Coordinates of C-alpha atoms in Angstrom, one line a residue:
Chain M
M37 CA -17.2 -175.5 26.6
S38 CA -18.6 -173.3 29.7
L39 CA -18.8 -169.7 30.1
N40 CA -15.9 -169.4 32.4
A41 CA -13.6 -171.1 29.6
Y42 CA -14.6 -167.9 27.4
L43 CA -14.5 -165.5 30.3
I44 CA -11.0 -166.8 31.3
L45 CA -9.7 -166.5 27.5
S46 CA -11.1 -162.9 27.4
T47 CA -9.5 -162.0 30.6
L48 CA -6.3 -163.4 29.3
L49 CA -6.6 -161.4 26.2
F50 CA -7.4 -158.4 27.7
C51 CA -4.4 -158.5 30.1
I52 CA -2.0 -159.1 27.3
G53 CA -3.5 -155.8 25.8
L54 CA -3.3 -153.9 28.8
F55 CA 0.3 -155.0 29.2
G56 CA 1.0 -153.8 25.7
V57 CA -0.6 -150.6 26.5
I58 CA 1.9 -150.3 29.8
R59 CA 5.1 -151.5 28.0
R60 CA 4.6 -149.5 24.5
K61 CA 6.3 -146.3 23.9
N62 CA 5.5 -146.3 20.4
L63 CA 2.3 -144.8 19.6
L64 CA 1.4 -147.1 16.8
M65 CA 2.0 -150.1 19.1
L66 CA -0.1 -148.5 21.6
F67 CA -2.9 -148.6 19.1
F68 CA -2.4 -152.1 18.3
S69 CA -2.6 -153.2 22.0
T70 CA -6.0 -151.0 22.5
E71 CA -7.4 -153.2 19.5
I72 CA -6.6 -156.3 21.3
M73 CA -8.2 -155.1 24.4
L74 CA -11.6 -154.3 22.3
N75 CA -11.2 -157.4 20.8
A76 CA -11.0 -159.5 24.1
V77 CA -14.3 -157.7 25.2
N78 CA -15.9 -158.5 22.1
V79 CA -15.2 -162.2 22.7
G80 CA -16.5 -161.9 26.5
L81 CA -19.7 -159.9 25.3
A82 CA -20.4 -162.7 22.6
A83 CA -20.0 -165.5 25.1
I84 CA -22.3 -163.9 27.7
S85 CA -24.9 -163.4 25.0
K86 CA -24.8 -167.0 24.2
F87 CA -25.2 -168.5 27.6
H88 CA -27.7 -166.3 28.8
G89 CA -29.8 -166.3 25.6
D90 CA -29.7 -162.8 25.5
L91 CA -28.9 -160.7 22.1
T92 CA -27.8 -157.5 24.0
G93 CA -24.1 -158.5 24.2
Q94 CA -23.9 -159.0 20.5
M95 CA -25.3 -155.6 19.7
F96 CA -22.8 -154.1 22.3
A97 CA -20.1 -156.0 20.5
F98 CA -21.2 -154.2 17.2
F99 CA -21.2 -150.8 18.6
I100 CA -17.7 -151.6 19.9
V101 CA -16.5 -152.7 16.3
A102 CA -18.0 -149.3 15.4
I103 CA -16.3 -147.3 18.0
A104 CA -13.0 -149.1 17.1
A105 CA -13.0 -148.3 13.5
S106 CA -13.6 -144.5 14.0
E107 CA -11.1 -144.4 16.8
V108 CA -8.6 -145.8 14.2
A109 CA -9.4 -143.3 11.5
I110 CA -9.2 -140.3 13.8
G111 CA -6.1 -141.7 15.7
L112 CA -4.1 -142.3 12.5
G113 CA -4.9 -139.2 11.4
L114 CA -3.5 -137.5 14.3
L115 CA -0.6 -139.7 14.6
I116 CA 0.3 -138.7 11.0
L117 CA 0.0 -135.1 11.7
W118 CA 2.1 -135.4 14.8
Y119 CA 4.9 -137.6 12.8
K120 CA 5.1 -135.0 10.1
K121 CA 5.4 -132.0 12.7
T122 CA 8.1 -133.9 15.0
G123 CA 9.6 -136.9 12.9
T124 CA 8.9 -139.3 15.6
I125 CA 5.8 -141.2 17.4
D126 CA 7.4 -141.9 20.5
L127 CA 5.1 -141.2 23.4
D128 CA 8.0 -139.4 25.2
S129 CA 7.7 -136.7 22.4
M130 CA 4.6 -135.5 23.7
Q131 CA 5.8 -134.8 27.1
R132 CA 5.8 -131.1 26.4
L133 CA 1.9 -131.5 25.8
K134 CA 2.0 -131.0 29.8
G135 CA 0.4 -127.9 30.8
Chain Y
M205 CA -15.8 -182.8 21.1
F206 CA -15.2 -180.9 18.0
E207 CA -16.1 -177.6 20.1
V208 CA -13.5 -178.1 22.9
V209 CA -10.8 -179.0 20.4
A210 CA -11.5 -175.9 18.1
F211 CA -11.6 -173.6 21.3
Y212 CA -8.3 -174.9 22.7
L213 CA -6.7 -174.7 19.3
F214 CA -7.9 -171.3 18.5
A215 CA -7.5 -169.8 22.0
T216 CA -3.8 -171.0 22.0
L217 CA -3.1 -169.5 18.7
T218 CA -4.9 -166.2 19.6
V219 CA -2.9 -166.0 22.9
V220 CA 0.5 -166.4 20.7
M221 CA -0.5 -164.1 17.9
F222 CA -1.4 -161.4 20.2
C223 CA 1.9 -162.2 22.5
I224 CA 3.7 -161.5 19.3
T225 CA 2.1 -158.1 18.6
V226 CA 2.8 -157.1 22.2
F227 CA 6.5 -158.4 22.6
T228 CA 8.0 -157.8 19.1
N229 CA 10.1 -154.7 18.2
N230 CA 9.4 -154.7 14.3
A231 CA 6.1 -152.7 13.6
L232 CA 5.6 -155.0 10.3
Y233 CA 5.6 -158.2 12.5
A234 CA 3.3 -156.5 15.1
L235 CA 0.7 -155.8 12.3
S236 CA 0.9 -159.1 10.5
S237 CA 0.3 -161.0 13.9
L238 CA -2.4 -158.6 14.7
A239 CA -4.3 -159.3 11.7
A240 CA -3.9 -162.9 12.1
G241 CA -5.0 -162.9 15.8
M242 CA -8.3 -161.0 14.4
I243 CA -9.2 -163.7 12.1
F244 CA -8.6 -166.5 14.8
I245 CA -10.9 -164.4 17.1
S246 CA -13.6 -164.8 14.5
A247 CA -13.3 -168.4 15.2
F248 CA -14.7 -167.8 18.6
F249 CA -17.6 -165.9 17.4
F250 CA -18.6 -168.8 15.1
L251 CA -18.3 -171.0 17.9
L252 CA -20.5 -169.0 19.8
D253 CA -23.6 -169.0 17.4
A254 CA -22.8 -165.4 16.7
E255 CA -22.2 -165.9 12.6
F256 CA -22.9 -161.8 11.6
L257 CA -20.5 -160.9 14.4
G258 CA -17.8 -163.2 13.0
A259 CA -18.2 -162.0 9.2
V260 CA -18.2 -158.3 10.5
Q261 CA -15.0 -159.2 12.7
I262 CA -13.3 -160.4 9.4
V263 CA -14.7 -157.7 7.3
V264 CA -14.4 -154.9 9.3
Y265 CA -11.4 -155.5 11.5
T266 CA -9.3 -157.7 9.2
G267 CA -10.3 -155.9 6.2
A268 CA -10.9 -152.3 7.1
V269 CA -8.9 -151.6 10.3
M270 CA -5.8 -153.6 9.3
A271 CA -5.6 -152.0 5.6
L272 CA -6.0 -148.5 7.4
Y273 CA -3.2 -149.4 9.7
A274 CA -1.0 -150.8 6.9
F275 CA -1.8 -147.6 4.9
G276 CA -0.9 -145.5 8.0
M277 CA 2.7 -147.2 8.4
M278 CA 3.5 -146.2 5.0
F279 CA 3.9 -142.6 6.6
F280 CA 6.4 -144.0 9.4
D281 CA 9.8 -145.5 8.9
S282 CA 8.3 -148.8 9.6
L283 CA 11.4 -151.1 8.8
S284 CA 13.5 -149.8 11.4
L285 CA 13.2 -151.3 14.9
V286 CA 11.4 -149.5 17.7
K287 CA 13.5 -148.5 20.5
E288 CA 11.9 -148.1 23.7
K289 CA 13.0 -147.9 27.4
I290 CA 10.8 -147.3 30.4
K291 CA 12.4 -144.7 32.9
N292 CA 9.6 -144.8 35.6
P293 CA 9.3 -148.4 37.3
R294 CA 7.0 -146.9 39.9
L295 CA 4.4 -146.4 37.2
V296 CA 4.8 -149.8 35.9
F297 CA 4.3 -151.2 39.6
L298 CA 1.1 -148.9 39.9
L299 CA -0.3 -150.2 36.7
S300 CA 0.3 -153.9 37.7
G301 CA -1.8 -153.4 40.9
L302 CA -4.4 -152.1 38.8
I303 CA -4.3 -155.1 36.7
A304 CA -4.3 -157.4 39.4
L305 CA -7.3 -155.6 40.9
L306 CA -9.0 -155.6 37.5
I307 CA -8.8 -159.5 37.2
V308 CA -10.1 -159.8 40.6
I309 CA -13.3 -157.7 39.7
I310 CA -13.9 -159.6 36.7
F311 CA -13.8 -163.0 38.4
V312 CA -16.2 -161.9 41.1
S313 CA -18.6 -160.2 38.9
P314 CA -20.5 -163.4 37.7
I315 CA -21.6 -164.0 41.0
I316 CA -23.5 -160.5 40.9
G317 CA -25.2 -161.4 37.6
Q318 CA -26.3 -165.1 38.6
N319 CA -30.0 -164.8 38.1
V320 CA -30.2 -162.7 34.8
Q321 CA -33.6 -162.4 32.7
A322 CA -33.0 -162.2 29.2
N323 CA -34.2 -158.9 27.8
L324 CA -33.9 -159.7 24.2
P325 CA -34.2 -163.5 23.6
I326 CA -32.7 -165.4 20.9
H327 CA -34.9 -167.0 18.5
P328 CA -33.0 -170.2 17.5
E329 CA -35.7 -171.0 14.4
W330 CA -35.0 -167.3 12.7
G331 CA -31.0 -167.7 12.6
N332 CA -28.6 -165.4 13.9
T333 CA -28.4 -162.7 11.2
Q334 CA -32.1 -162.3 11.0
D335 CA -32.3 -162.2 14.8
V336 CA -29.7 -159.3 14.9
G337 CA -31.3 -157.4 12.0
V338 CA -34.8 -157.3 13.6
V339 CA -33.2 -156.5 17.1
L340 CA -30.9 -153.8 15.3
F341 CA -33.6 -151.9 13.4
T342 CA -36.2 -151.8 16.4
K343 CA -34.6 -151.7 19.8
Y344 CA -31.2 -150.3 18.9
L345 CA -32.2 -148.1 16.0
I346 CA -31.3 -144.8 17.5
P347 CA -27.7 -146.0 18.7
F348 CA -27.4 -147.3 15.0
E349 CA -28.3 -143.9 13.8
V350 CA -25.6 -142.5 16.3
A351 CA -22.8 -145.0 15.3
A352 CA -23.3 -143.9 11.3
I353 CA -23.1 -140.3 12.3
M354 CA -20.0 -141.1 14.7
L355 CA -18.5 -143.0 11.4
L356 CA -19.0 -140.3 9.4
V357 CA -17.7 -137.4 11.3
A358 CA -14.6 -139.7 12.1
M359 CA -14.0 -140.5 8.2
V360 CA -14.1 -136.7 7.3
G361 CA -11.9 -135.8 10.4
G362 CA -9.5 -138.7 9.5
I363 CA -9.2 -137.3 5.9
I364 CA -8.7 -133.6 6.9
L365 CA -6.1 -134.4 9.5
A366 CA -4.1 -136.8 7.3
G367 CA -4.5 -134.9 4.2
K368 CA -3.1 -131.6 5.6
R369 CA -0.3 -130.3 3.3
M370 CA -0.4 -133.1 1.2
N371 CA 0.3 -131.0 -1.7
T372 CA 4.0 -130.5 -0.5
S373 CA 6.1 -133.8 -1.0
Y374 CA 8.8 -134.1 1.2
T375 CA 10.8 -136.9 -0.8
Q376 CA 11.4 -134.4 -3.7
L377 CA 12.6 -131.2 -1.0
S378 CA 16.0 -130.9 0.2
E379 CA 17.0 -131.3 3.8
N380 CA 17.1 -127.3 4.2
Q381 CA 13.5 -126.8 2.8
I382 CA 12.1 -129.7 4.9
E383 CA 13.5 -127.7 8.2
E384 CA 11.9 -124.5 6.8
Q385 CA 8.7 -126.1 6.5
K386 CA 8.9 -127.6 9.8
E387 CA 9.5 -124.2 11.1
D388 CA 6.5 -122.9 9.3
L389 CA 4.2 -125.4 11.0

């Protein structure tokens, strides 16, 4: 397989995630879509790492995994707090956060 | 031959699973198909000789992150269907334009990086895990420590945020008492 095949797959997965971010109004589904986007980027980085014979791509993928894990911990905590407060995790319920 | 078959098989499976995640209205289906997609993604890492990254993908993403989401979904009513409607078509139009621009940039960018020199070359005789360990603990030691502190802070923050007012059980309160609790917040 060539590098382009992996990059095209990575772009496809990234666009699925981006489409989910646009379409979804439920905050939990929005989180799922961001996970898809992060995974798509990881595939692209690993492919570039292999085809250039360079380990930097894999290192960046590790740090992306670490950032994704901490994002889930904080985001889910905030989401639970918001759900306890308002009883919904709809994105529109955050409209009054506007200044 | 094996690689081509594996690539196309896993590419199809991953795209189908992530499409289910994005398009379904059931939160439980979305969670399960996302976990399956994560497992299939790890197959690409094994195909790309990044065995350590593949193991991390299975353990961290499918093990830890998905378990955290499943735990979080216990707080929400996950069995009811998600109702969504988008009122602002102009925003969708703008964001579709942004996606198109992004795709063009992604496909053009390999031309810029044509003559790249390997900064941290791969040693095939060492194997992937040893190679990653050597680079992680020499060149990337400080980012590694920073990531460790960041994970610790995120863990403490997540516990504090989710654990607030855990001592009151909403299932044992009457409707009026819950309303009073909400006003107190």
